[in-house]
């Protein structure tokens, strides 16, 4: 495992966590609260606390997300606030991860087999707190089980990683250049076979070089999981 978060301001709305559960299983989560600054940070702290608290009652990622949606759909919560996330149940003994994605960036599956392409895991789901009654949220929330072979890697990230732009890298039209998903996938293609810590360091360095002196306009977070044996 390796993870990193850079905030656009002193505090941010991105979050990640790895929670140890019973039977040597782990809950993996990465997410992003809409907005930025202190408001986003306030709801981020609530969200991560609720996830940790929910694990006492349920270790089912779907049930945890439904509980979160009920909380953030409450009329007393700021109507402008919603949360996107990827949540996974990691079972190291079975070498598998069960993933759900309510509205977040699609996780990337990086096979150790060089002949196989990096895959975007297109999981259905809408953001947490967007739909008040919860019926659409529950109906559209799908999951998938990823079997991990030795060397396979899962790369989770927030939109700040690919959506923020650099004024130092302009397009031919003179507009600021976005880093983009394709550029990230190309970089990860060249990092196959590397351990999570090195992948995280190389991606961080690449983004720092790309943005140069341009200020971050959004939080940037990544969480990398790899089966090593």
XYZ file of N, CA and C in Angstrom:
687
model
N 0.838 -1.191 0.000
C 0.000 0.000 0.000
C 0.877 1.247 0.000
N 0.396 2.252 -0.716
C 1.029 3.563 -0.624
C -0.044 4.608 -0.917
N 0.046 5.761 -0.272
C -0.964 6.800 -0.463
C -0.346 8.169 -0.254
N -0.999 9.176 -0.840
C -0.533 10.550 -0.674
C -1.694 11.496 -0.946
N -1.719 12.605 -0.203
C -2.717 13.647 -0.444
C -2.051 15.011 -0.385
N -2.317 15.834 -1.389
C -1.890 17.223 -1.407
C -3.135 18.096 -1.462
N -3.261 19.041 -0.552
C -4.440 19.904 -0.524
C -4.171 21.199 -1.278
N -5.229 21.724 -1.911
C -5.100 22.962 -2.677
C -4.956 24.168 -1.745
N -5.563 24.082 -0.559
C -5.425 25.135 0.445
C -4.885 24.482 1.718
N -4.943 25.206 2.830
C -4.387 24.657 4.065
C -5.115 23.393 4.502
N -6.403 23.317 4.226
C -7.188 22.112 4.499
C -7.956 21.757 3.235
N -8.429 20.501 3.150
C -9.098 20.088 1.932
C -10.242 19.133 2.195
N -10.882 18.712 1.094
C -12.033 17.834 1.175
C -11.776 16.412 0.723
N -10.568 16.118 0.236
C -10.220 14.742 -0.121
C -9.960 13.922 1.139
N -10.108 12.601 1.025
C -9.772 11.732 2.146
C -9.444 10.339 1.630
N -8.710 9.606 2.433
C -8.479 8.185 2.163
C -8.252 7.499 3.504
N -8.452 6.176 3.520
C -8.219 5.424 4.753
C -8.119 3.945 4.412
N -7.463 3.215 5.280
C -7.412 1.756 5.230
C -7.738 1.281 6.639
N -8.897 0.631 6.785
C -9.393 0.242 8.097
C -9.271 -1.271 8.258
N -8.600 -1.700 9.321
C -8.450 -3.135 9.597
C -9.758 -3.679 10.174
N -10.263 -4.755 9.556
C -11.510 -5.375 9.980
C -11.237 -6.748 10.585
N -12.299 -7.431 10.954
C -12.158 -8.786 11.475
C -11.719 -9.744 10.355
N -11.221 -10.907 10.744
C -10.853 -11.966 9.795
C -9.802 -11.517 8.781
N -8.922 -10.599 9.208
C -7.808 -10.144 8.381
C -8.265 -9.527 7.062
N -9.390 -8.856 7.092
C -9.864 -8.106 5.930
C -9.664 -6.620 6.181
N -9.719 -5.835 5.107
C -9.463 -4.403 5.218
C -10.474 -3.634 4.379
N -10.906 -2.502 4.909
C -11.761 -1.597 4.164
C -10.891 -0.497 3.576
N -10.930 -0.367 2.253
C -10.179 0.666 1.548
C -11.153 1.760 1.122
N -10.779 3.003 1.297
C -11.673 4.082 0.875
C -10.860 5.288 0.422
N -11.336 5.920 -0.638
C -10.804 7.203 -1.089
C -12.002 8.027 -1.528
N -11.985 9.326 -1.246
C -13.160 10.121 -1.584
C -12.851 11.599 -1.704
N -13.901 12.333 -2.094
C -13.766 13.755 -2.363
C -15.088 14.434 -2.026
N -15.039 15.394 -1.120
C -16.209 16.201 -0.788
C -16.240 17.400 -1.723
N -17.424 17.725 -2.232
C -17.541 18.863 -3.147
C -17.077 20.151 -2.481
N -16.551 21.047 -3.292
C -16.024 22.297 -2.772
C -14.601 22.134 -2.267
N -14.115 23.121 -1.569
C -12.767 23.056 -0.999
C -12.687 23.961 0.209
N -11.550 23.927 0.868
C -11.353 24.768 2.037
C -12.016 24.209 3.280
N -12.342 25.106 4.219
C -12.806 24.664 5.538
C -14.158 23.946 5.490
N -15.059 24.376 4.606
C -16.364 23.720 4.509
C -16.218 22.273 4.067
N -15.432 22.059 3.012
C -15.199 20.700 2.527
C -14.472 19.873 3.581
N -13.519 20.481 4.268
C -12.757 19.764 5.289
C -13.656 19.334 6.443
N -14.624 20.178 6.802
C -15.554 19.847 7.882
C -16.351 18.586 7.542
N -16.918 18.545 6.336
C -17.710 17.383 5.942
C -16.833 16.174 5.645
N -15.615 16.404 5.199
C -14.665 15.304 5.015
C -14.405 14.608 6.338
N -14.171 15.392 7.397
C -13.911 14.812 8.715
C -15.123 14.016 9.205
N -16.317 14.542 8.949
C -17.526 13.811 9.312
C -17.625 12.500 8.543
N -17.350 12.565 7.250
C -17.485 11.385 6.389
C -16.532 10.275 6.817
N -15.271 10.591 7.030
C -14.302 9.554 7.384
C -14.602 9.012 8.779
N -15.108 9.851 9.682
C -15.484 9.378 11.023
C -16.674 8.422 10.944
N -17.647 8.744 10.094
C -18.814 7.886 9.933
C -18.435 6.538 9.335
N -17.492 6.524 8.397
C -17.037 5.267 7.802
C -16.391 4.388 8.865
N -15.507 4.979 9.654
C -14.843 4.209 10.713
C -15.850 3.714 11.746
N -16.827 4.557 12.074
C -17.848 4.178 13.058
C -18.748 3.075 12.510
N -19.093 3.157 11.230
C -19.989 2.168 10.613
C -19.404 0.771 10.638
N -18.083 0.679 10.605
C -17.429 -0.638 10.586
C -17.732 -1.454 11.843
N -18.172 -0.783 12.923
C -18.542 -1.505 14.136
C -19.855 -2.274 13.953
N -20.671 -1.821 12.990
C -21.996 -2.408 12.800
C -22.103 -3.224 11.515
N -21.330 -2.860 10.523
C -21.384 -3.578 9.254
C -20.028 -3.494 8.565
N -19.611 -4.614 7.982
C -18.383 -4.637 7.194
C -18.705 -4.807 5.710
N -19.979 -4.592 5.375
C -20.441 -4.655 3.994
C -20.302 -3.260 3.379
N -19.428 -3.068 2.389
C -19.229 -1.733 1.813
C -20.517 -1.099 1.295
N -21.396 -1.920 0.720
C -22.664 -1.386 0.205
C -23.513 -0.806 1.334
N -23.619 -1.536 2.428
C -24.402 -1.061 3.560
C -23.800 0.208 4.147
N -22.485 0.276 4.205
C -21.822 1.483 4.726
C -22.145 2.691 3.841
N -22.125 2.501 2.528
C -22.419 3.605 1.605
C -23.879 4.043 1.708
N -24.783 3.098 1.886
C -26.197 3.446 2.039
C -26.401 4.279 3.307
N -25.720 3.900 4.378
C -25.796 4.678 5.623
C -25.254 6.096 5.403
N -24.144 6.206 4.689
C -23.565 7.520 4.401
C -24.527 8.376 3.587
N -25.149 7.765 2.584
C -26.067 8.524 1.741
C -27.269 9.026 2.540
N -27.752 8.213 3.458
C -28.870 8.645 4.312
C -28.467 9.860 5.142
N -27.241 9.837 5.654
C -26.779 10.954 6.475
C -26.647 12.231 5.631
N -25.947 12.137 4.497
C -25.684 13.334 3.701
C -26.899 13.776 2.884
N -27.955 12.947 2.839
C -29.202 13.341 2.183
C -30.147 14.042 3.145
N -29.811 14.068 4.416
C -30.660 14.702 5.416
C -30.815 16.193 5.081
N -32.032 16.728 5.139
C -32.248 18.147 4.820
C -31.433 19.108 5.683
N -30.995 18.642 6.863
C -30.202 19.532 7.734
C -28.780 19.715 7.209
N -28.340 18.813 6.300
C -27.007 18.933 5.722
C -27.053 19.934 4.576
N -25.997 20.703 4.420
C -25.877 21.684 3.334
C -26.240 21.041 1.993
N -27.226 21.603 1.292
C -27.685 21.029 0.028
C -26.627 21.105 -1.075
N -25.632 21.946 -0.887
C -24.577 22.071 -1.891
C -23.493 21.000 -1.721
N -23.578 20.220 -0.650
C -22.545 19.244 -0.331
C -22.916 17.863 -0.870
N -21.994 17.247 -1.560
C -22.124 15.832 -1.899
C -20.726 15.216 -1.866
N -20.673 13.902 -1.868
C -19.408 13.186 -1.729
C -19.305 12.129 -2.824
N -18.143 12.022 -3.439
C -17.855 10.896 -4.323
C -16.811 10.021 -3.634
N -16.837 8.723 -3.937
C -15.914 7.818 -3.238
C -15.743 6.516 -4.004
N -14.678 5.835 -3.691
C -14.511 4.426 -4.029
C -14.268 3.708 -2.713
N -15.000 2.638 -2.489
C -14.833 1.870 -1.264
C -14.643 0.405 -1.655
N -13.713 -0.248 -0.984
C -13.416 -1.630 -1.336
C -13.187 -2.489 -0.105
N -13.559 -3.747 -0.217
C -13.293 -4.726 0.831
C -12.180 -5.635 0.331
N -11.012 -5.525 0.950
C -9.838 -6.301 0.554
C -9.750 -7.576 1.392
N -9.697 -8.714 0.702
C -9.538 -10.013 1.344
C -8.196 -10.591 0.889
N -7.125 -10.382 1.674
C -5.800 -10.847 1.252
C -5.697 -12.363 1.112
N -6.493 -13.101 1.871
C -6.411 -14.555 1.799
C -6.980 -15.082 0.477
N -8.013 -14.408 -0.024
C -8.587 -14.786 -1.314
C -7.974 -14.003 -2.471
N -7.096 -13.038 -2.139
C -6.452 -12.182 -3.147
C -7.493 -11.484 -4.022
N -8.471 -10.845 -3.374
C -9.508 -10.170 -4.131
C -9.979 -8.909 -3.415
N -10.524 -7.984 -4.210
C -11.085 -6.746 -3.681
C -12.479 -6.571 -4.273
N -13.473 -6.358 -3.409
C -14.817 -6.030 -3.856
C -14.950 -4.515 -3.848
N -15.262 -3.919 -5.011
C -15.245 -2.465 -5.163
C -16.622 -1.907 -5.486
N -16.906 -0.720 -4.927
C -18.083 0.070 -5.279
C -17.628 1.506 -5.510
N -18.355 2.226 -6.390
C -17.890 3.563 -6.793
C -19.072 4.528 -6.930
N -19.499 5.161 -5.851
C -20.563 6.160 -5.975
C -20.044 7.492 -6.528
N -19.958 7.569 -7.852
C -19.687 8.832 -8.523
C -18.250 9.275 -8.636
N -17.307 8.516 -8.114
C -15.910 8.940 -8.077
C -15.198 8.614 -9.394
N -13.952 9.091 -9.521
C -13.123 8.712 -10.668
C -12.988 7.199 -10.733
N -12.993 6.665 -11.942
C -12.902 5.225 -12.112
C -11.537 4.714 -11.674
N -11.503 3.703 -10.805
C -10.213 3.121 -10.413
C -9.521 2.507 -11.635
N -8.211 2.399 -11.559
C -7.424 1.802 -12.641
C -6.847 0.471 -12.179
N -7.049 -0.551 -12.990
C -6.480 -1.872 -12.727
C -5.271 -2.049 -13.632
N -4.104 -2.269 -13.016
C -2.844 -2.387 -13.760
C -2.360 -3.827 -13.652
N -2.590 -4.639 -14.665
C -2.161 -6.040 -14.603
C -0.641 -6.154 -14.625
N -0.129 -7.139 -13.907
C 1.308 -7.395 -13.961
C 1.704 -7.914 -15.344
N 0.789 -8.605 -16.007
C 1.008 -9.126 -17.356
C 1.117 -7.965 -18.339
N 2.299 -7.753 -18.876
C 2.563 -6.612 -19.755
C 1.733 -6.649 -21.033
N 1.238 -7.827 -21.407
C 0.455 -7.941 -22.647
C -0.983 -7.452 -22.463
N -1.402 -7.246 -21.213
C -2.763 -6.786 -20.938
C -2.764 -5.279 -20.692
N -3.778 -4.612 -21.224
C -3.863 -3.157 -21.107
C -4.318 -2.749 -19.711
N -3.941 -1.538 -19.305
C -4.473 -0.949 -18.079
C -5.967 -0.724 -18.274
N -6.749 -1.093 -17.287
C -8.206 -1.088 -17.427
C -8.850 -0.094 -16.474
N -9.749 0.746 -17.007
C -10.590 1.593 -16.170
C -11.772 0.757 -15.689
N -11.982 0.706 -14.395
C -13.062 -0.098 -13.824
C -14.332 0.755 -13.769
N -15.186 0.552 -14.768
C -16.371 1.397 -14.941
C -17.534 0.870 -14.106
N -17.552 1.308 -12.864
C -18.582 0.883 -11.919
C -19.694 1.918 -11.856
N -20.972 1.477 -11.852
C -22.083 2.435 -11.786
C -22.261 2.999 -10.389
N -22.867 4.181 -10.320
C -23.155 4.793 -9.028
C -23.185 6.308 -9.123
N -24.011 6.945 -8.302
C -24.079 8.406 -8.240
C -23.507 8.872 -6.912
N -23.167 10.147 -6.849
C -22.543 10.702 -5.657
C -23.404 10.575 -4.408
N -22.749 10.500 -3.276
C -23.413 10.390 -1.979
C -24.034 11.742 -1.610
N -25.336 11.732 -1.311
C -26.023 12.952 -0.910
C -26.694 13.706 -2.037
N -26.572 13.215 -3.286
C -27.178 13.907 -4.422
C -28.681 13.639 -4.516
N -29.111 12.488 -4.035
C -30.509 12.090 -4.200
C -31.127 11.872 -2.824
N -32.159 12.650 -2.504
C -32.681 12.722 -1.149
C -33.336 11.426 -0.666
N -34.124 10.774 -1.527
C -34.852 9.594 -1.070
C -33.977 8.358 -0.960
N -32.928 8.278 -1.771
C -32.008 7.150 -1.694
C -32.349 5.992 -2.596
N -33.520 6.019 -3.229
C -33.920 4.891 -4.071
C -33.025 4.768 -5.311
N -32.766 5.879 -5.959
C -31.904 5.860 -7.148
C -30.476 5.507 -6.753
N -30.031 6.051 -5.624
C -28.675 5.754 -5.147
C -28.489 4.256 -4.973
N -29.425 3.614 -4.288
C -29.310 2.173 -4.023
C -29.463 1.355 -5.297
N -30.351 1.798 -6.183
C -30.605 1.047 -7.415
C -29.408 1.071 -8.356
N -28.708 2.204 -8.412
C -27.601 2.348 -9.370
C -26.246 1.911 -8.811
N -26.193 1.626 -7.507
C -24.916 1.295 -6.876
C -24.522 -0.149 -7.203
N -23.543 -0.306 -8.089
C -23.097 -1.638 -8.468
C -21.734 -1.963 -7.882
N -21.373 -3.237 -7.915
C -20.064 -3.623 -7.394
C -19.392 -4.591 -8.361
N -18.111 -4.793 -8.152
C -17.357 -5.766 -8.927
C -16.290 -6.370 -8.029
N -15.909 -7.598 -8.333
C -14.866 -8.286 -7.578
C -13.648 -8.413 -8.479
N -12.520 -7.900 -8.007
C -11.268 -7.958 -8.766
C -10.360 -8.993 -8.127
N -9.982 -9.992 -8.894
C -9.017 -10.989 -8.454
C -7.616 -10.476 -8.770
N -6.748 -10.510 -7.785
C -5.402 -9.984 -7.955
C -4.383 -11.113 -8.057
N -3.647 -11.139 -9.166
C -2.517 -12.042 -9.298
C -1.261 -11.324 -8.805
N -0.201 -12.065 -8.594
C 1.037 -11.459 -8.097
C 1.494 -10.343 -9.026
N 1.699 -9.161 -8.451
C 2.151 -8.015 -9.229
C 1.036 -7.120 -9.737
N -0.220 -7.572 -9.672
C -1.350 -6.736 -10.091
C -1.499 -5.555 -9.129
N -1.913 -4.420 -9.687
C -2.000 -3.181 -8.919
C -3.334 -2.490 -9.156
N -3.894 -1.916 -8.100
C -5.069 -1.051 -8.198
C -4.651 0.374 -7.862
N -5.051 1.306 -8.709
C -4.676 2.714 -8.537
C -5.959 3.533 -8.393
N -6.154 4.104 -7.192
C -7.311 4.955 -6.912
C -6.828 6.404 -6.822
N -7.645 7.327 -7.324
C -7.204 8.733 -7.306
C -8.418 9.661 -7.328
N -8.177 10.913 -6.939
C -9.231 11.927 -6.977
C -9.092 12.761 -8.244
N -10.149 13.520 -8.568
C -10.166 14.249 -9.836
C -9.120 15.359 -9.900
N -8.660 15.835 -8.736
C -7.630 16.871 -8.756
C -6.347 16.425 -9.424
N -6.144 15.113 -9.483
C -4.936 14.568 -10.107
C -4.919 14.812 -11.610
N -6.087 14.802 -12.230
C -6.154 14.874 -13.699
C -6.884 16.106 -14.213
N -7.694 16.763 -13.376
C -8.504 17.887 -13.840
C -7.837 19.235 -13.655
N -6.935 19.335 -12.688
C -6.254 20.613 -12.484
C -5.339 20.888 -13.671
N -4.998 22.134 -13.842
C -4.231 22.506 -15.028
C -3.021 23.351 -14.662
N -2.132 23.460 -15.635
C -0.926 24.262 -15.442
C -0.908 25.404 -16.436
N -0.754 26.625 -15.949
C -0.610 27.763 -16.853
C 0.738 27.753 -17.561
N 1.650 26.936 -17.054
C 2.968 26.848 -17.676
C 3.001 25.906 -18.868
N 1.943 25.108 -19.066
C 1.843 24.203 -20.200
C 0.579 24.558 -20.976
N 0.725 25.305 -22.053
C -0.434 25.764 -22.805
C -0.610 24.956 -24.072
N -1.853 24.860 -24.513
C -2.147 24.181 -25.775
C -1.853 25.125 -26.930
N -2.011 24.606 -28.148
C -1.762 25.433 -29.335
C -2.733 26.609 -29.417
N -3.891 26.462 -28.769
C -4.878 27.537 -28.755
C -4.592 28.558 -27.655
N -3.517 28.323 -26.902
C -3.130 29.249 -25.857
C -3.849 29.049 -24.545
N -4.624 27.966 -24.436
C -5.352 27.682 -23.204
C -4.507 26.835 -22.265
N -4.824 26.906 -20.977
C -4.113 26.092 -19.989
C -4.328 24.616 -20.286
N -3.300 23.820 -20.066
C -3.316 22.402 -20.406
C -3.696 21.568 -19.186
N -4.686 20.682 -19.362
C -5.062 19.751 -18.304
C -4.181 18.510 -18.378
N -3.881 17.942 -17.215
C -3.046 16.740 -17.210
C -3.781 15.581 -17.864
N -4.980 15.283 -17.426
C -5.848 14.342 -18.114
C -5.607 12.875 -17.798
N -6.664 12.082 -17.998
C -6.614 10.646 -17.703
C -5.644 9.911 -18.613
N -5.615 10.268 -19.897
C -4.745 9.552 -20.841
C -3.277 9.717 -20.466
N -2.906 10.912 -20.052
C -1.515 11.151 -19.655
C -1.161 10.353 -18.412
N -2.118 10.249 -17.482
C -1.891 9.455 -16.273
C -1.716 7.976 -16.624
N -2.567 7.456 -17.492
C -2.470 6.046 -17.882
C -1.156 5.767 -18.606
N -0.726 6.688 -19.463
C 0.563 6.524 -20.148
C 1.708 6.469 -19.150
N 1.643 7.315 -18.114
C 2.681 7.312 -17.087
C 2.683 5.988 -16.329
N 1.502 5.521 -15.945
C 1.409 4.265 -15.211
C 1.858 3.081 -16.052
N 1.657 3.166 -17.359
C 2.127 2.109 -18.260
C 3.641 1.950 -18.137
N 4.340 3.045 -17.977
C 5.800 3.009 -17.861
C 6.273 2.635 -16.457
N 5.331 2.523 -15.522
C 5.695 2.206 -14.142
C 5.301 0.786 -13.755
N 4.942 -0.019 -14.721
C 4.586 -1.411 -14.422
C 5.783 -2.138 -13.822
N 5.488 -2.970 -12.836
C 6.548 -3.711 -12.174
C 7.147 -2.982 -10.995
N 6.771 -1.707 -10.802
C 7.284 -0.941 -9.667
C 6.394 -1.170 -8.443
N 6.978 -1.022 -7.259
C 6.224 -1.145 -6.024
C 5.368 0.109 -5.801
N 4.298 0.010 -5.001
C 3.409 1.147 -4.785
C 4.104 2.424 -4.343
N 5.078 2.307 -3.460
C 5.785 3.507 -2.990
C 6.476 4.224 -4.139
N 7.128 3.476 -5.019
C 7.813 4.110 -6.149
C 6.820 4.687 -7.148
N 5.707 3.991 -7.366
C 4.677 4.525 -8.261
C 4.164 5.858 -7.731
N 3.871 5.885 -6.437
C 3.366 7.115 -5.822
C 4.385 8.247 -5.948
N 5.646 7.951 -5.699
C 6.687 8.978 -5.775
C 6.869 9.496 -7.197
N 6.820 8.587 -8.179
C 7.013 8.986 -9.580
C 5.831 9.815 -10.080
N 4.617 9.419 -9.721
C 3.446 10.188 -10.140
C 3.479 11.570 -9.498
N 3.833 11.633 -8.213
C 3.929 12.918 -7.517
C 4.956 13.827 -8.184
N 6.112 13.267 -8.520
C 7.165 14.047 -9.164
C 6.744 14.533 -10.543
N 6.058 13.669 -11.292
C 5.594 14.030 -12.629
C 4.589 15.179 -12.560
N 3.676 15.107 -11.615
C 2.672 16.163 -11.476
C 3.310 17.479 -11.014
N 4.278 17.376 -10.117
C 4.968 18.585 -9.652
C 5.689 19.269 -10.808
N 6.320 18.468 -11.679
C 7.016 19.031 -12.836
C 6.024 19.644 -13.825
N 4.872 18.995 -13.979
C 3.867 19.496 -14.924
C 3.277 20.826 -14.467
N 2.900 20.916 -13.191
C 2.256 22.126 -12.698
C 3.245 23.251 -12.436
N 4.514 22.901 -12.186
C 5.514 23.937 -11.976
C 5.113 24.868 -10.844
N 5.077 26.173 -11.142
C 4.732 27.168 -10.125
C 3.236 27.470 -10.066
N 2.457 26.789 -10.891
C 1.011 27.025 -10.885
C 0.404 26.521 -9.582
N -0.468 27.311 -8.948
C -1.084 26.857 -7.697
C -2.091 25.734 -7.964
N -2.225 24.826 -7.019
C -3.231 23.778 -7.149
C -4.617 24.394 -7.021
N -5.547 23.975 -7.886
C -6.916 24.462 -7.782
C -7.826 23.406 -7.173
N -7.289 22.213 -6.917
C -8.073 21.156 -6.296
C -7.130 20.218 -5.553
N -7.678 19.531 -4.540
C -6.886 18.547 -3.803
C -6.523 17.382 -4.727
N -5.363 16.782 -4.487
C -4.907 15.642 -5.283
C -4.585 14.484 -4.339
N -5.225 13.347 -4.560
C -5.054 12.197 -3.667
C -4.928 10.921 -4.483
N -4.078 10.018 -4.026
C -3.968 8.700 -4.664
C -3.756 7.630 -3.595
N -4.289 6.448 -3.872
C -4.131 5.288 -3.012
C -3.817 4.105 -3.917
N -2.712 3.413 -3.637
C -2.225 2.351 -4.516
C -2.149 1.056 -3.730
N -2.729 0.003 -4.274
C -2.769 -1.316 -3.630
C -2.180 -2.321 -4.609
N -1.256 -3.151 -4.119
C -0.611 -4.135 -4.994
C -0.437 -5.459 -4.266
N -0.686 -6.547 -5.010
C -0.346 -7.878 -4.477
C 1.099 -8.164 -4.839
N 1.920 -8.399 -3.825
C 3.355 -8.558 -4.053
C 3.819 -9.993 -4.017
N 2.988 -10.917 -3.539
C 3.412 -12.316 -3.519
C 2.204 -13.236 -3.533
